[in-house]
């Protein structure tokens, strides 16, 4: 494929005339040529904690130059988007019923994925979904804004405790605290029926999710996600999600249910 | 369950069925989407001034951020019964383009079948004025940082207001939430917005707008518990002149917003059948001497949740009964029997007489239950 065709494929998927899409992020360290210095130290907030603020994307999977459109065009996904356990030796430790379910969901081409029906992606998939996310860090709350569905997740940092008998919800209930340079988030109350990845890895209501987030330098974020869900998995498992800073741009506004006509064609197999 | 939770739960049910609810089938199916008991509803908001009995001191001074600006952060109820229903309520005849008036009539006749609430789409510019005082549709959480203010909505959408000095672009790509920049004028936050798509309704009646719509909002936190909001709308293709509406917001202390996902199990719309004319056809004639007995002002007891109780006003015009709740606007009621009426913005009204005959109270009927209003005069 010639380079102009690649460019055309990219543009076909890109929104036109988007706003502030080339807006320079204020206050970020830059190289002499004006480009952001992504290997500069992680910034800090006024209260001395690392600042996680910025727009982030899951590190995209390697993609051959002639397959960019197939890799998702301008929304190139990371490998964990398809399979959250892709880097775990032996894969995710599914309970037998969960393994069967994932097999069925994969065979059905993911037609029952809530995301395919314009439902929320859930707390974990806010990290792995191809559209960008923006972190806003305040002393009492961390807010994650997602491009997908103009939606958000809140992580409370005002010292409140997790609810004891949470009513299940798509984002669950999250509280976070700092342990040194790690931001540690605990989440309960996740809703059964949420998929953790495109393969359809399940989660049950008793699950607990722990995220350890650290900004290793200006341009990189590491998130170690641990899922403890004995009903669905034979043991707790931890995966590392690597997020890259996306400087000098802004979030776009994408709403799945806008003119949604795809679900009728999702017939599986 | 504490009464606070119960009231919130009821409001959530009401939220599900916001906009015109006339079809009984819609009512029944809407209840299927109601969320269960939720978390942190009674979580004390940290760091707010309190009276000796522990209640939030809502008349305390408005807090400030470290840089000396008023701090608008918090969970708020926006109360906008009048403009939530009719954004053009203060405009004169002729100031709305005839095609737009016709469209509003059609949308009313179709029982708001294509409203944002039935299609599960964002409200766009209408979030600011959507709170009708009955549901939690008007709840918002403001998160204020120096360079960016974020407004979180219960339907899990958000809006960003840039405070870093950038200007609105001149040819924005229209989107659902528009593009917003804000600045401080003294103690007032002034937010200019532009670039909305033209698919949202400005109110529950269905007043339209074009892509040229511009809004300017002015937010002033009068004290800890009160946020005064004014919104000026300018859209010359539809409205003859810019106009300003006022919205009041109350601090929702010691609680959190619930997650509401319209598209969770949205099977309502296939049942959204019929027209407003069907309702009128099923009406019966009630003698004027009976209708006049209902005239009066009725106040909700116990009050629902807001700082002030909801109020219903009943009048007679011609040979028909009219009702108004909280200034939303007088609307004709359709008699189903001598004491039972429909048509109060999709709600029912039942009048109750005491043993001696005078009408002493009414019930506003909603899918979540009947709400009692006592006659004041």
Coordinates of C-alpha atoms in Angstrom, one line a residue:
Chain A
X1 CA 0.0 0.0 0.0
X2 CA 1.4 3.4 -0.9
X3 CA 1.8 6.0 1.8
X4 CA -1.1 8.1 0.5
X5 CA -3.4 5.2 0.8
X6 CA -2.3 4.7 4.4
X7 CA -2.9 8.3 5.0
X8 CA -6.4 8.0 3.4
X9 CA -7.3 5.0 5.5
X10 CA -6.2 6.9 8.6
X11 CA -8.2 10.0 7.7
X12 CA -11.3 7.9 6.8
X13 CA -11.6 7.0 10.5
X14 CA -10.5 10.4 11.9
X15 CA -13.1 13.0 12.8
X16 CA -12.9 16.1 10.6
X17 CA -12.1 19.6 11.8
X18 CA -11.9 18.5 15.4
X19 CA -11.2 21.2 17.9
X20 CA -8.1 21.9 19.9
X21 CA -6.7 18.7 18.4
X22 CA -3.3 20.4 17.9
X23 CA -3.5 22.5 21.0
X24 CA -0.2 22.6 22.9
X25 CA -0.5 21.2 26.4
X26 CA 0.4 24.1 28.6
X27 CA 3.2 23.7 31.1
X28 CA 4.9 20.5 29.9
X29 CA 8.7 20.1 29.6
X30 CA 9.9 20.5 26.0
X31 CA 13.0 19.7 24.0
X32 CA 14.9 22.6 22.3
X33 CA 12.9 21.8 19.1
X34 CA 9.6 22.3 21.0
X35 CA 8.6 18.7 21.1
X36 CA 7.4 17.4 24.5
X37 CA 10.2 15.9 26.6
X38 CA 8.5 12.6 27.5
X39 CA 11.5 11.3 29.4
X40 CA 11.5 14.2 31.8
X41 CA 10.7 13.4 35.5
X42 CA 7.1 12.9 36.4
X43 CA 5.5 16.1 37.6
X44 CA 4.2 16.6 41.1
X45 CA 1.2 18.3 42.5
X46 CA 1.3 21.1 45.1
X47 CA 0.9 18.6 47.9
X48 CA 4.0 16.7 46.8
X49 CA 2.4 13.6 45.2
X50 CA 3.2 12.6 41.7
X51 CA 0.7 14.1 39.3
X52 CA -1.0 11.5 37.0
X53 CA -2.8 14.3 35.1
X54 CA -2.7 14.2 31.3
X55 CA -4.2 12.4 28.3
X56 CA -3.2 8.8 28.0
X57 CA -3.5 5.8 25.6
X58 CA -2.8 2.2 26.1
X59 CA 0.4 1.4 24.3
X60 CA -0.7 0.3 20.9
X61 CA 0.1 -3.1 19.6
X62 CA 2.8 -3.2 17.0
X63 CA 1.2 -2.8 13.7
X64 CA 2.7 -3.3 10.2
X65 CA 2.7 -0.2 8.1
X66 CA 0.3 -1.8 5.5
X67 CA -2.1 -2.9 8.2
X68 CA -2.8 0.3 10.1
X69 CA -6.5 0.4 9.1
X70 CA -6.9 -3.2 10.2
X71 CA -5.2 -2.3 13.5
X72 CA -7.9 0.3 14.2
X73 CA -6.9 3.3 12.2
X74 CA -6.5 6.3 14.3
X75 CA -7.8 4.3 17.3
X76 CA -5.1 1.7 17.5
X77 CA -5.7 -0.6 20.3
X78 CA -3.3 -2.3 22.8
X79 CA -3.1 -6.0 23.0
X80 CA -4.9 -6.1 26.4
X81 CA -7.9 -4.6 24.7
X82 CA -8.5 -8.0 23.0
X83 CA -7.2 -10.2 25.8
X84 CA -6.5 -8.7 29.2
X85 CA -4.2 -11.6 30.0
X86 CA -2.3 -11.7 26.8
X87 CA 1.1 -11.3 28.5
X88 CA 0.4 -13.7 31.3
X89 CA 2.3 -17.0 30.9
X90 CA -0.5 -19.6 30.3
X91 CA -3.1 -16.8 30.0
X92 CA -5.8 -16.0 32.6
X93 CA -6.5 -18.7 35.2
X94 CA -10.2 -19.2 34.3
X95 CA -12.4 -21.4 36.3
X96 CA -13.8 -24.1 33.9
X97 CA -17.1 -22.4 33.4
X98 CA -15.4 -19.1 32.7
X99 CA -13.1 -20.7 30.1
X100 CA -16.2 -22.2 28.4
X101 CA -17.9 -18.8 28.4
X102 CA -14.9 -17.1 26.9
X103 CA -14.7 -19.8 24.2
X104 CA -18.4 -19.3 23.4
X105 CA -18.1 -15.5 23.4
X106 CA -15.1 -15.6 21.1
X107 CA -16.8 -18.1 18.8
X108 CA -19.8 -15.6 18.6
X109 CA -17.4 -12.9 17.5
X110 CA -18.2 -11.0 20.7
X111 CA -21.7 -10.2 19.6
X112 CA -22.9 -9.9 23.2
X113 CA -20.2 -7.6 24.3
X114 CA -21.9 -4.8 26.2
X115 CA -19.7 -2.3 24.4
X116 CA -21.2 -3.5 21.1
X117 CA -24.6 -2.5 22.5
X118 CA -23.4 0.9 23.6
X119 CA -23.4 0.1 27.2
X120 CA -20.6 1.2 29.5
X121 CA -17.2 -0.5 29.2
X122 CA -16.7 -0.7 32.9
X123 CA -13.9 0.5 35.1
X124 CA -11.1 -1.8 33.8
X125 CA -11.9 -1.3 30.2
X126 CA -11.7 2.5 30.5
X127 CA -8.0 1.8 30.7
X128 CA -7.8 -0.5 27.7
X129 CA -10.3 0.9 25.3
X130 CA -8.6 2.4 22.3
X131 CA -10.0 6.0 22.7
X132 CA -8.0 8.3 24.9
X133 CA -8.6 9.0 28.5
X134 CA -7.7 12.1 30.6
X135 CA -6.9 12.1 34.2
X136 CA -7.8 15.0 36.4
X137 CA -6.3 14.9 39.8
X138 CA -7.7 16.8 42.7
X139 CA -6.9 16.4 46.5
X140 CA -10.3 14.7 47.2
X141 CA -11.0 12.9 43.9
X142 CA -9.3 11.5 40.8
X143 CA -11.5 11.7 37.7
X144 CA -10.9 9.7 34.6
X145 CA -12.6 11.2 31.6
X146 CA -13.0 8.9 28.6
X147 CA -13.5 9.8 24.9
X148 CA -15.8 6.9 24.6
X149 CA -19.4 8.0 25.4
X150 CA -18.1 11.2 26.9
X151 CA -18.0 9.2 30.1
X152 CA -16.1 9.2 33.4
X153 CA -15.0 7.3 36.4
X154 CA -14.4 8.7 39.9
X155 CA -11.8 7.5 42.4
X156 CA -12.4 9.0 45.8
X157 CA -9.4 10.1 47.7
X158 CA -11.1 11.9 50.6
X159 CA -10.5 9.1 53.0
X160 CA -13.9 7.4 52.7
X161 CA -14.0 3.6 53.1
X162 CA -15.3 1.2 50.5
X163 CA -19.0 0.4 51.0
X164 CA -19.6 -3.0 52.7
X165 CA -22.6 -4.1 50.6
X166 CA -22.2 -2.3 47.3
X167 CA -25.0 -2.3 44.8
X168 CA -23.3 -3.4 41.6
X169 CA -22.6 -0.8 39.0
X170 CA -20.6 -0.5 35.8
X171 CA -17.8 1.5 37.3
X172 CA -18.0 0.0 40.8
X173 CA -16.9 2.0 43.8
X174 CA -13.3 3.1 44.0
X175 CA -11.2 4.7 46.7
X176 CA -7.5 5.6 46.3
X177 CA -4.6 6.4 48.5
X178 CA -0.9 7.2 48.0
X179 CA 1.8 4.7 49.0
X180 CA 5.0 6.5 48.2
X181 CA 4.9 7.2 44.5
X182 CA 2.2 4.6 43.9
X183 CA -1.4 5.5 43.7
X184 CA -3.3 2.5 45.0
X185 CA -6.9 2.1 44.0
X186 CA -9.3 -0.5 45.5
X187 CA -12.6 -1.2 43.7
X188 CA -15.6 -3.3 44.7
X189 CA -19.2 -3.4 43.5
X190 CA -18.4 -4.3 39.9
X191 CA -21.3 -5.4 37.9
X192 CA -21.7 -9.0 36.7
X193 CA -22.1 -9.1 32.9
X194 CA -19.2 -6.6 32.4
X195 CA -16.6 -7.9 30.0
X196 CA -12.9 -7.4 31.0
X197 CA -11.7 -7.6 27.4
X198 CA -12.9 -8.2 23.8
X199 CA -12.6 -12.0 24.3
X200 CA -15.2 -11.8 27.0
X201 CA -13.3 -12.6 30.2
X202 CA -16.0 -12.4 32.9
X203 CA -16.2 -10.9 36.3
X204 CA -18.6 -11.7 39.1
X205 CA -20.1 -9.5 41.8
X206 CA -17.7 -10.5 44.6
X207 CA -14.7 -9.4 42.6
X208 CA -12.2 -7.0 44.0
X209 CA -9.9 -4.9 41.7
X210 CA -6.7 -3.3 42.9
X211 CA -4.8 -0.9 40.7
X212 CA -1.3 0.4 41.5
X213 CA -0.6 3.4 39.2
X214 CA 2.8 5.0 38.9
X215 CA 4.1 7.6 36.5
X216 CA 7.6 6.4 35.7
X217 CA 8.5 9.6 33.9
X218 CA 6.7 12.4 32.1
X219 CA 5.5 10.3 29.2
X220 CA 4.8 6.9 30.8
X221 CA 2.3 5.4 33.2
X222 CA 2.3 1.9 34.6
X223 CA -0.8 0.4 36.0
X224 CA -0.6 -3.0 37.7
X225 CA -4.2 -4.3 37.8
X226 CA -5.0 -7.2 40.2
X227 CA -8.3 -9.0 39.9
X228 CA -9.3 -11.2 42.8
X229 CA -12.5 -13.0 41.8
X230 CA -12.4 -16.6 43.0
X231 CA -15.7 -17.4 41.4
X232 CA -14.4 -16.8 37.9
X233 CA -10.6 -17.3 38.4
X234 CA -8.7 -20.1 40.2
X235 CA -6.3 -17.5 41.7
X236 CA -5.8 -13.7 41.7
X237 CA -4.0 -12.4 38.7
X238 CA -2.0 -9.2 37.9
X239 CA -1.4 -7.6 34.6
X240 CA 0.6 -4.5 33.8
X241 CA -1.0 -1.9 31.5
X242 CA 1.4 0.5 29.9
X243 CA 0.0 3.9 29.1
X244 CA 1.7 6.5 26.9
X245 CA 1.1 10.3 27.3
X246 CA -0.7 11.9 24.4
X247 CA 0.5 15.5 24.5
X248 CA -0.6 18.6 22.6
X249 CA -4.2 17.5 21.8
X250 CA -7.6 17.3 23.4
X251 CA -10.3 14.6 23.9
X252 CA -12.9 14.3 21.2
X253 CA -16.5 13.6 21.9
X254 CA -17.7 10.2 20.7
X255 CA -21.1 8.9 21.6
X256 CA -21.8 5.2 20.8
X257 CA -25.6 5.4 20.8
X258 CA -25.6 8.2 18.3
X259 CA -27.2 6.8 15.2
X260 CA -26.6 3.3 16.4
X261 CA -27.6 0.8 13.7
X262 CA -24.8 -1.8 14.1
X263 CA -26.2 -4.1 16.8
X264 CA -28.9 -5.4 14.5
X265 CA -26.1 -6.8 12.3
X266 CA -24.2 -8.4 15.1
X267 CA -25.3 -12.0 14.5
X268 CA -22.1 -13.9 15.5
X269 CA -20.1 -16.8 14.1
Chain B
X1 CA -34.0 2.2 54.7
X2 CA -33.3 5.8 55.8
X3 CA -35.8 8.2 54.3
X4 CA -33.0 10.0 52.4
X5 CA -32.3 6.9 50.5
X6 CA -35.9 6.3 49.8
X7 CA -36.4 9.7 48.4
X8 CA -33.3 9.4 46.3
X9 CA -34.5 6.1 45.0
X10 CA -37.8 7.6 44.1
X11 CA -36.1 10.4 42.3
X12 CA -34.1 7.9 40.4
X13 CA -37.2 6.2 39.2
X14 CA -38.6 9.5 38.2
X15 CA -35.3 10.2 36.4
X16 CA -35.8 7.1 34.3
X17 CA -39.1 8.3 33.2
X18 CA -38.2 12.0 32.7
X19 CA -39.9 13.8 29.9
X20 CA -43.4 13.1 28.9
X21 CA -44.7 9.9 30.5
X22 CA -48.2 9.3 29.3
X23 CA -48.4 5.7 28.0
X24 CA -49.1 3.3 30.8
X25 CA -47.0 0.7 29.1
X26 CA -44.0 3.0 29.2
X27 CA -44.5 3.6 32.8
X28 CA -44.5 -0.1 33.6
X29 CA -41.4 -0.9 31.5
X30 CA -39.6 2.1 32.8
X31 CA -39.6 0.7 36.3
X32 CA -37.6 -2.3 35.1
X33 CA -34.6 0.0 34.7
X34 CA -34.6 1.5 38.2
X35 CA -31.3 1.1 40.1
X36 CA -31.2 -0.7 43.4
X37 CA -30.0 0.7 46.7
X38 CA -26.9 2.7 46.1
X39 CA -23.7 3.5 47.9
X40 CA -22.3 6.5 49.7
X41 CA -25.8 8.2 49.6
X42 CA -25.4 9.1 53.2
X43 CA -21.6 9.8 53.2
X44 CA -20.9 13.1 55.1
X45 CA -19.3 15.6 52.7
X46 CA -15.9 16.3 54.3
X47 CA -14.8 19.8 55.2
X48 CA -18.0 21.7 55.1
X49 CA -19.1 24.0 57.9
X50 CA -21.8 22.4 60.1
X51 CA -24.2 23.6 62.8
X52 CA -23.8 22.2 66.3
X53 CA -26.3 19.4 65.5
X54 CA -24.1 18.3 62.6
X55 CA -26.3 19.5 59.9
X56 CA -24.5 21.4 57.0
X57 CA -24.6 25.1 57.5
X58 CA -25.9 26.0 54.1
X59 CA -25.9 29.7 54.8
X60 CA -22.2 29.8 55.6
X61 CA -19.9 31.8 53.3
X62 CA -19.0 30.3 50.0
X63 CA -15.7 28.5 50.2
X64 CA -12.6 29.7 48.2
X65 CA -9.9 27.8 46.4
X66 CA -6.2 28.3 47.4
X67 CA -5.9 30.9 44.6
X68 CA -8.7 33.0 46.1
X69 CA -11.4 32.2 43.6
X70 CA -14.8 31.0 44.7
X71 CA -14.9 27.2 44.9
X72 CA -17.9 25.8 43.1
X73 CA -17.0 22.2 43.8
X74 CA -19.6 19.9 45.1
X75 CA -22.7 17.9 44.2
X76 CA -25.6 20.2 43.2
X77 CA -29.3 19.9 42.4
X78 CA -30.2 22.3 39.6
X79 CA -33.8 23.5 40.0
X80 CA -35.3 24.7 36.8
X81 CA -38.9 23.6 36.6
X82 CA -40.0 26.4 34.4
X83 CA -37.3 26.5 31.8
X84 CA -36.7 22.8 32.0
X85 CA -40.1 22.4 30.5
X86 CA -40.1 25.5 28.3
X87 CA -36.8 27.4 27.7
X88 CA -38.8 30.0 25.7
X89 CA -41.4 30.6 28.4
X90 CA -40.4 34.3 28.7
X91 CA -40.3 35.0 24.9
X92 CA -43.1 36.9 23.3
X93 CA -45.2 35.5 20.5
X94 CA -43.4 35.8 17.2
X95 CA -39.9 35.6 18.8
X96 CA -39.7 31.9 18.0
X97 CA -39.6 31.0 14.3
X98 CA -43.0 29.5 13.1
X99 CA -41.3 26.3 12.0
X100 CA -39.9 25.8 15.4
X101 CA -43.3 26.4 17.1
X102 CA -44.7 23.8 14.7
X103 CA -42.0 21.3 15.6
X104 CA -42.7 21.8 19.3
X105 CA -46.4 21.0 18.7
X106 CA -45.4 17.9 16.8
X107 CA -43.1 16.7 19.5
X108 CA -45.9 17.3 22.1
X109 CA -48.3 15.3 20.0
X110 CA -45.9 12.4 19.7
X111 CA -45.5 12.3 23.5
X112 CA -41.8 13.2 23.2
X113 CA -41.0 9.9 21.4
X114 CA -37.8 11.4 20.0
X115 CA -36.5 13.2 23.0
X116 CA -33.0 12.7 24.3
X117 CA -34.4 10.8 27.3
X118 CA -36.2 8.2 25.1
X119 CA -33.4 7.8 22.6
X120 CA -30.7 7.6 25.4
X121 CA -28.6 10.4 24.0
X122 CA -26.9 13.3 25.9
X123 CA -28.8 16.4 26.6
X124 CA -26.1 18.7 25.2
X125 CA -26.8 22.4 26.1
X126 CA -29.9 21.4 28.1
X127 CA -28.1 19.9 31.1
X128 CA -27.9 23.4 32.7
X129 CA -31.7 23.9 32.7
X130 CA -32.9 20.3 32.8
X131 CA -33.6 20.0 36.5
X132 CA -37.3 20.1 37.0
X133 CA -37.2 19.7 40.8
X134 CA -38.9 16.3 40.6
X135 CA -36.1 14.1 39.4
X136 CA -32.4 14.0 39.8
X137 CA -31.8 14.7 36.1
X138 CA -30.6 18.1 37.3
X139 CA -27.9 16.8 39.6
X140 CA -24.3 17.7 38.8
X141 CA -21.0 17.4 40.4
X142 CA -18.5 20.2 39.8
X143 CA -14.8 19.4 40.0
X144 CA -12.9 22.6 39.9
X145 CA -9.2 22.6 39.2
X146 CA -7.2 25.8 38.2
X147 CA -7.0 25.0 34.5
X148 CA -10.1 23.0 34.0
X149 CA -13.5 22.7 35.5
X150 CA -15.3 19.4 34.9
X151 CA -19.1 19.0 35.3
X152 CA -20.1 15.3 35.9
X153 CA -23.7 14.3 35.1
X154 CA -25.6 11.4 36.6
X155 CA -25.9 9.8 33.2
X156 CA -22.1 9.3 33.2
X157 CA -21.5 12.1 30.7
X158 CA -19.2 15.0 31.5
X159 CA -18.5 18.5 30.2
X160 CA -15.1 20.2 30.3
X161 CA -14.8 24.0 30.8
X162 CA -11.3 25.1 30.0
X163 CA -10.0 27.8 32.3
X164 CA -6.5 28.0 30.8
X165 CA -7.2 31.1 28.7
X166 CA -7.7 29.4 25.4
X167 CA -10.3 31.0 23.1
X168 CA -13.3 29.2 21.5
X169 CA -12.5 28.1 18.0
X170 CA -14.4 29.9 15.2
X171 CA -15.5 26.8 13.2
X172 CA -15.9 24.0 15.7
X173 CA -16.9 20.5 14.7
X174 CA -20.4 20.2 16.2
X175 CA -20.7 17.7 19.0
X176 CA -23.0 16.7 21.8
X177 CA -21.5 18.6 24.7
X178 CA -20.2 21.7 22.8
X179 CA -16.9 23.4 23.6
X180 CA -16.7 25.6 26.7
X181 CA -14.2 28.1 28.0
X182 CA -14.6 29.9 31.3
X183 CA -13.2 33.0 33.1
X184 CA -13.7 34.8 36.4
X185 CA -15.5 38.1 36.5
X186 CA -15.1 39.0 40.2
X187 CA -16.8 36.2 42.0
X188 CA -18.8 35.1 39.0
X189 CA -17.7 32.2 36.7
X190 CA -18.6 33.1 33.1
X191 CA -18.7 30.2 30.7
X192 CA -19.0 30.7 26.9
X193 CA -20.0 27.7 24.8
X194 CA -20.3 27.0 21.1
X195 CA -20.2 24.1 18.7
X196 CA -23.2 22.0 19.8
X197 CA -24.8 19.7 17.2
X198 CA -28.4 20.5 16.4
X199 CA -29.9 17.2 17.5
X200 CA -30.7 18.0 21.1
X201 CA -33.8 19.6 22.5
X202 CA -33.5 22.7 24.7
X203 CA -36.3 21.6 27.0
X204 CA -38.8 18.8 27.6
X205 CA -41.3 20.5 25.2
X206 CA -38.8 20.1 22.4
X207 CA -37.7 23.6 21.5
X208 CA -35.0 23.1 18.9
X209 CA -31.7 24.9 18.3
X210 CA -29.3 25.2 15.4
X211 CA -25.6 24.5 15.2
X212 CA -25.1 28.3 15.6
X213 CA -26.3 28.2 19.2
X214 CA -24.1 30.1 21.6
X215 CA -24.6 30.1 25.3
X216 CA -23.1 32.2 28.1
X217 CA -23.6 30.9 31.6
X218 CA -22.9 32.9 34.8
X219 CA -22.3 30.9 38.0
X220 CA -22.2 32.6 41.3
X221 CA -22.1 30.8 44.6
X222 CA -24.1 32.9 46.9
X223 CA -23.3 30.9 50.0
X224 CA -22.3 27.3 50.9
X225 CA -25.7 26.0 49.9
X226 CA -26.8 28.1 46.9
X227 CA -25.5 28.5 43.4
X228 CA -27.2 31.0 41.2
X229 CA -26.9 30.2 37.5
X230 CA -28.0 32.4 34.6
X231 CA -27.8 31.2 31.0
X232 CA -28.1 33.4 28.0
X233 CA -28.9 31.7 24.7
X234 CA -28.3 33.2 21.3
X235 CA -29.5 31.4 18.2
X236 CA -30.7 33.9 15.6
X237 CA -31.8 31.2 13.1
X238 CA -34.5 30.0 15.6
X239 CA -35.0 32.8 18.1
X240 CA -35.4 36.5 17.3
X241 CA -33.1 37.7 20.1
X242 CA -30.8 36.4 22.8
X243 CA -32.5 35.8 26.1
X244 CA -31.6 34.8 29.6
X245 CA -33.0 32.2 32.0
X246 CA -32.2 31.8 35.6
X247 CA -31.6 28.5 37.4
X248 CA -31.1 28.0 41.1
X249 CA -28.9 25.1 42.4
X250 CA -29.0 23.7 45.9
X251 CA -25.9 22.0 47.4
X252 CA -26.6 18.2 47.8
X253 CA -24.5 17.8 50.9
X254 CA -23.7 14.4 52.4
X255 CA -24.6 12.4 49.4
X256 CA -23.2 11.3 46.0
X257 CA -24.6 11.0 42.6
X258 CA -25.9 7.6 41.5
X259 CA -24.8 6.0 38.2
X260 CA -27.7 6.1 35.8
X261 CA -27.3 4.3 32.4
X262 CA -30.2 5.0 30.1
X263 CA -29.2 2.4 27.6
X264 CA -28.9 -0.3 30.3
X265 CA -32.0 -2.2 29.3
X266 CA -33.7 0.3 27.0
X267 CA -36.8 -1.5 25.7
X268 CA -39.1 1.4 26.5
X269 CA -39.3 3.1 23.1
X270 CA -41.0 0.2 21.3
X271 CA -43.9 0.7 23.8
X272 CA -43.8 4.5 23.3
X273 CA -47.0 4.5 21.3
X274 CA -49.9 6.8 20.8
X275 CA -50.3 10.5 20.6
X276 CA -51.4 13.3 22.9
X277 CA -54.7 13.3 21.0
X278 CA -55.5 9.8 22.3
X279 CA -55.3 11.1 25.8
X280 CA -57.7 13.9 25.0
X281 CA -60.1 11.5 23.3
X282 CA -60.4 9.4 26.4
X283 CA -61.4 12.4 28.5
X284 CA -64.9 13.0 29.8
X285 CA -66.9 16.1 30.5
X286 CA -67.0 17.2 34.2
X287 CA -69.5 19.8 35.3
X288 CA -68.0 23.3 35.8
X289 CA -69.4 23.5 39.4
X290 CA -67.4 20.4 40.3
X291 CA -64.2 21.7 38.6
X292 CA -64.4 25.1 40.5
X293 CA -64.2 23.2 43.8
X294 CA -60.7 22.1 42.9
X295 CA -59.3 25.6 42.4
X296 CA -56.5 26.3 44.8
X297 CA -52.9 26.0 45.8
X298 CA -51.7 22.6 47.1
X299 CA -48.4 22.1 49.0
X300 CA -46.6 18.7 49.2
X301 CA -46.6 17.1 52.7
X302 CA -44.1 15.8 53.6
X303 CA -41.9 17.7 51.2
X304 CA -40.2 15.7 48.6
X305 CA -36.5 16.5 48.9
X306 CA -35.8 20.1 47.9
X307 CA -35.4 22.9 50.5
X308 CA -38.9 24.1 49.6
X309 CA -41.9 21.8 49.1
X310 CA -43.3 21.3 45.7
X311 CA -46.5 23.2 44.9
X312 CA -49.4 22.5 42.6
X313 CA -51.8 25.2 41.5
X314 CA -55.2 24.4 40.1
X315 CA -57.3 26.8 38.1
X316 CA -60.3 26.7 35.7
X317 CA -60.3 28.4 32.3
X318 CA -63.3 28.1 30.1
X319 CA -64.8 24.7 30.9
X320 CA -61.4 23.0 31.5
X321 CA -59.2 22.4 34.5
X322 CA -55.6 23.6 34.4
X323 CA -52.6 22.6 36.6
X324 CA -49.1 23.9 37.3
X325 CA -46.4 22.5 39.4
X326 CA -43.5 24.7 40.6
X327 CA -44.1 27.3 37.9
X328 CA -43.5 24.9 35.0
X329 CA -46.4 26.4 33.3
X330 CA -50.2 25.9 33.3
X331 CA -51.2 22.9 31.4
X332 CA -54.7 21.5 30.6
X333 CA -55.8 18.5 32.6
X334 CA -57.9 15.7 31.0
X335 CA -60.7 14.3 33.2
X336 CA -60.8 10.6 33.4
X337 CA -63.6 10.8 36.1
X338 CA -65.0 13.5 38.3
X339 CA -62.0 13.3 40.6
X340 CA -59.2 11.8 38.5
X341 CA -57.2 13.7 35.9
X342 CA -54.2 13.2 33.6
X343 CA -52.0 15.5 31.7
X344 CA -49.9 17.2 34.4
X345 CA -46.7 16.9 32.3
X346 CA -47.3 13.2 32.1
X347 CA -48.4 12.9 35.7
X348 CA -51.9 12.1 37.0
X349 CA -53.8 14.1 39.6
X350 CA -56.5 12.7 42.0
X351 CA -58.6 15.1 44.1
X352 CA -59.7 14.0 47.6
X353 CA -62.7 15.5 49.4
X354 CA -63.3 15.1 53.2
X355 CA -66.5 13.8 54.6
X356 CA -68.2 17.3 54.5
X357 CA -67.4 17.7 50.9
X358 CA -64.7 20.3 50.5
X359 CA -61.6 19.2 48.6
X360 CA -58.7 19.1 51.1
X361 CA -55.9 17.4 49.2
X362 CA -54.7 15.9 46.0
X363 CA -52.4 13.2 45.0
X364 CA -49.9 13.6 42.2
X365 CA -49.6 10.1 40.6
X366 CA -46.3 8.9 39.3
X367 CA -44.9 5.5 38.5
X368 CA -42.9 5.6 41.8
X369 CA -46.1 6.2 43.9
X370 CA -48.6 8.8 44.8
X371 CA -47.5 12.1 46.3
X372 CA -49.8 13.9 48.8
X373 CA -50.4 17.7 48.4
X374 CA -52.5 19.5 51.1
X375 CA -54.7 22.4 50.1
X376 CA -53.3 25.7 51.4
X377 CA -56.0 28.0 50.0

